[in-house]
Short mmCIF file of C-alpha atoms in Angstrom, two decimals:
data_model
loop_
_atom_site.label_atom_id
_atom_site.label_comp_id
_atom_site.label_asym_id
_atom_site.label_seq_id
_atom_site.Cartn_x
_atom_site.Cartn_y
_atom_site.Cartn_z
CA VAL A 1305 130.70 58.81 218.52
CA ASN A 1306 134.40 58.18 217.99
CA SER A 1307 135.76 61.69 217.53
CA PRO A 1308 134.22 63.27 220.66
CA LEU A 1309 135.36 60.24 222.65
CA ARG A 1310 138.94 60.54 221.37
CA LEU A 1311 139.00 64.23 222.27
CA ALA A 1312 137.52 63.59 225.70
CA LYS A 1313 140.02 60.80 226.45
CA HIS A 1314 142.85 63.14 225.49
CA TYR A 1315 141.76 65.72 228.07
CA ALA A 1316 140.27 63.36 230.68
CA GLY A 1317 143.48 63.26 232.71
CA SER A 1318 143.62 67.02 233.09
CA LYS A 1319 141.25 69.42 234.82
CA THR A 1320 139.85 70.57 231.50
CA LYS A 1321 136.07 70.82 231.48
CA ILE A 1322 134.55 68.94 228.56
CA VAL A 1323 131.11 69.96 227.30
CA PHE A 1324 129.33 67.64 224.85
CA LEU A 1325 126.39 68.97 222.86
CA SER A 1326 123.60 66.41 222.54
CA THR A 1327 119.97 66.28 221.51
CA ASN A 1328 116.40 65.50 222.53
CA ALA A 1329 116.51 62.85 219.79
CA ILE A 1330 117.99 60.41 222.33
CA PHE A 1331 114.33 60.04 223.41
CA ASN A 1332 111.45 58.64 221.36
CA GLY A 1333 109.37 61.83 221.47
CA GLN A 1334 106.37 60.21 223.14
CA ASN A 1335 106.56 62.11 226.46
CA PRO A 1336 106.66 65.85 227.18
CA PHE A 1337 109.37 67.39 229.36
CA GLU A 1338 111.49 64.25 229.36
CA SER A 1339 113.66 63.99 232.46
CA ALA A 1340 117.44 64.01 232.25
CA THR A 1341 117.41 60.73 234.20
CA THR A 1342 115.16 58.90 231.72
CA PRO A 1343 117.07 56.12 229.93
CA SER A 1344 117.63 56.73 226.24
CA ASN A 1345 115.01 55.20 223.97
CA ALA A 1346 115.99 56.79 220.66
CA LEU A 1347 114.25 55.74 217.47
CA SER A 1348 116.36 57.56 214.88
CA GLU A 1349 119.93 56.60 214.02
CA TYR A 1350 121.06 60.12 214.88
CA GLY A 1351 119.53 59.83 218.34
CA LYS A 1352 121.00 56.37 218.90
CA LEU A 1353 124.49 57.59 218.01
CA LYS A 1354 124.22 60.61 220.31
CA ALA A 1355 123.02 58.34 223.12
CA GLU A 1356 125.96 56.01 222.54
CA ALA A 1357 128.38 58.94 222.65
CA GLU A 1358 126.82 60.18 225.89
CA LYS A 1359 127.20 56.75 227.51
CA GLU A 1360 130.84 56.41 226.49
CA LEU A 1361 131.67 59.91 227.72
CA ILE A 1362 129.97 59.39 231.08
CA ASN A 1363 131.92 56.15 231.53
CA LEU A 1364 135.16 58.14 231.38
CA ALA A 1365 134.29 59.60 234.81
CA ALA A 1366 136.09 62.79 233.83
CA ASN A 1367 135.18 66.47 234.10
CA ILE A 1368 132.35 66.10 231.56
CA SER A 1369 129.04 67.88 231.15
CA ILE A 1370 126.38 67.01 228.57
CA ILE A 1371 123.83 69.53 227.26
CA ARG A 1372 120.81 68.18 225.42
CA PHE A 1373 119.04 70.67 223.20
CA SER A 1374 115.74 70.64 221.39
CA LYS A 1375 115.63 72.35 217.99
CA ILE A 1376 117.97 75.36 217.90
CA ILE A 1377 116.75 78.14 215.61
CA VAL A 1378 119.52 80.02 213.82
CA PRO A 1379 118.48 83.47 212.51
CA LYS A 1380 118.05 83.66 208.71
CA GLU A 1381 118.81 79.93 208.32
CA ASN A 1382 115.61 78.17 209.33
CA ILE A 1383 112.27 76.99 208.01
CA PHE A 1384 110.45 79.89 209.67
CA ALA A 1385 112.47 82.48 207.77
CA ASN A 1386 111.74 80.60 204.54
CA TRP A 1387 108.05 80.60 205.39
CA PHE A 1388 108.17 84.32 206.12
CA PHE A 1389 109.56 85.16 202.69
CA SER A 1390 107.07 82.86 200.95
CA LEU A 1391 104.11 84.36 202.82
CA GLN A 1392 105.44 87.86 202.20
CA ALA A 1393 105.44 87.07 198.48
CA GLY A 1394 101.86 85.83 198.69
CA GLN A 1395 102.86 82.19 198.21
CA SER A 1396 101.24 79.35 200.14
CA ILE A 1397 103.23 77.13 202.50
CA ASN A 1398 102.68 73.61 203.83
CA ALA A 1399 102.90 73.06 207.59
CA PHE A 1400 102.63 69.84 209.59
CA THR A 1401 99.75 69.60 212.04
CA ASP A 1402 101.16 66.46 213.67
CA GLN A 1403 104.90 67.10 213.93
CA PHE A 1404 105.81 69.08 217.04
CA ILE A 1405 108.65 71.31 218.07
CA SER A 1406 109.89 72.98 221.25
CA PRO A 1407 112.40 75.41 219.74
CA ILE A 1408 114.98 77.66 221.34
CA HIS A 1409 116.79 80.63 219.86
CA LEU A 1410 120.51 80.35 219.12
CA LYS A 1411 121.27 83.17 221.56
CA LEU A 1412 119.67 81.29 224.48
CA SER A 1413 121.52 78.08 223.62
CA ILE A 1414 124.81 79.98 223.72
CA GLN A 1415 123.90 81.49 227.09
CA ALA A 1416 123.20 77.99 228.38
CA ILE A 1417 126.55 76.68 227.14
CA HIS A 1418 128.36 79.53 228.91
CA ALA A 1419 126.43 78.83 232.12
CA VAL A 1420 127.31 75.13 232.01
CA ILE A 1421 130.98 75.94 231.41
CA GLU A 1422 131.01 78.22 234.45
CA ASP A 1423 129.04 75.79 236.65
CA SER A 1424 131.24 74.02 239.20
CA ASP A 1425 129.09 70.91 238.85
CA ASN A 1426 128.92 68.36 236.04
CA GLY A 1427 126.34 65.95 234.66
CA ILE A 1428 123.43 66.31 232.27
CA TYR A 1429 121.68 69.57 231.40
CA GLN A 1430 118.72 70.00 229.07
CA LEU A 1431 117.19 72.96 227.25
CA SER A 1432 113.97 73.39 225.29
CA ALA A 1433 111.09 75.85 225.11
CA ASN A 1434 108.41 75.72 227.79
CA ARG A 1435 105.99 73.65 225.69
CA ASP A 1436 105.45 71.80 222.43
CA VAL A 1437 103.60 73.25 219.45
CA SER A 1438 102.99 71.96 215.95
CA TYR A 1439 104.66 73.42 212.90
CA PHE A 1440 101.18 74.45 211.75
CA GLU A 1441 100.69 76.48 214.94
CA MET A 1442 104.07 78.13 214.42
CA ALA A 1443 103.12 79.03 210.84
CA LYS A 1444 99.87 80.61 212.03
CA GLU A 1445 101.83 82.67 214.56
CA ILE A 1446 104.15 83.94 211.81
CA ALA A 1447 101.09 85.01 209.82
CA ALA A 1448 99.59 86.74 212.84
CA LEU A 1449 102.81 88.56 213.73
CA ASN A 1450 103.27 89.87 210.22
CA LYS A 1451 99.60 90.27 209.20
CA PHE A 1452 99.85 87.71 206.42
CA PRO A 1453 96.65 85.94 205.25
CA GLU A 1454 96.25 82.74 207.29
CA GLU A 1455 94.59 81.01 204.33
CA LEU A 1456 98.05 80.82 202.69
CA ILE A 1457 98.98 78.17 205.28
CA VAL A 1458 98.07 74.67 204.12
CA PRO A 1459 97.75 72.10 206.93
CA ILE A 1460 99.26 68.73 206.04
CA SER A 1461 100.01 65.49 207.89
CA ILE A 1462 103.58 64.32 208.28
CA TYR A 1463 102.33 60.75 207.95
CA GLU A 1464 101.35 61.49 204.34
CA GLN A 1465 104.93 62.47 203.50
CA ASP A 1466 107.94 60.31 202.69
CA ILE A 1467 109.39 60.70 206.18
CA PRO A 1468 110.45 57.70 208.32
CA HIS A 1469 108.17 57.23 211.33
CA ASN A 1470 111.19 57.07 213.63
CA GLU A 1471 111.79 60.76 212.87
CA ILE A 1472 108.29 61.90 213.86
CA PHE A 1473 108.05 63.54 217.27
CA ARG A 1474 104.87 64.19 219.25
CA TYR A 1475 106.89 65.86 221.98
CA ALA A 1476 110.25 67.61 221.75
CA SER A 1477 110.28 69.38 225.12
CA LEU A 1478 112.77 68.54 227.85
CA ASP A 1479 112.84 69.04 231.61
CA SER A 1480 115.04 72.11 231.60
CA SER A 1481 114.74 73.08 235.27
CA ARG A 1482 118.48 72.75 235.88
CA VAL A 1483 119.33 75.26 233.16
CA GLU A 1484 116.49 77.52 234.29
CA THR A 1485 118.14 77.65 237.71
CA LEU A 1486 121.57 78.31 236.23
CA LEU A 1487 120.29 81.15 234.06
CA ASN A 1488 117.89 82.41 236.74
CA MET A 1489 115.06 82.70 234.24
CA LYS A 1490 111.85 81.08 233.08
CA LEU A 1491 112.06 79.28 229.78
CA PRO A 1492 110.50 81.13 226.83
CA SER A 1493 107.57 79.85 224.82
CA PRO A 1494 108.08 78.62 221.24
CA TYR A 1495 106.43 81.83 220.05
CA THR A 1496 109.12 83.90 221.75
CA VAL A 1497 111.54 82.45 219.21
CA LEU A 1498 109.41 83.90 216.43
CA ASN A 1499 109.19 87.26 218.16
CA ASN A 1500 112.99 87.30 218.28
CA LEU A 1501 113.27 86.35 214.62
CA PHE A 1502 110.72 88.86 213.30
#
């Protein structure tokens, strides 16, 4: 919270455009395609801190834009790549049936940042895939794309794991219509991310 605010205050008096990267975790994950105007109702500490930073930055009334992202998938450094190598080796993997994701590829997130920088307007922008899918569904898609045996994928419940309930999301998708307009494109599906990875 403090460091972005200090930086923003430093540049607030100039015409410098400030872009703050935020997260869908400022919401509780109970509603799909959460609107940019929905008040924050974060459950996790990470989400609460991001929401606090957003509020402080908006109060500066400077040349500030906020971009909220869902999960950004970085090539070669993600759970799906790990799953790929395990399945390729004939090893089984565990995948949550009740934890959901609306992922976007790193390349698209960078395109969105560039578009927001170049936009003459300010405010809040959001970016996610065009729907929510479970990690189990994503694992099955990896198997299908690469012709791995689907029986290697073990469905498990996130509620049976040692994971705090405030970090469990039923929905991760965001209303991304503003970014869609900026980029002049329809948002990709979560499976498009996998097609780009593999």
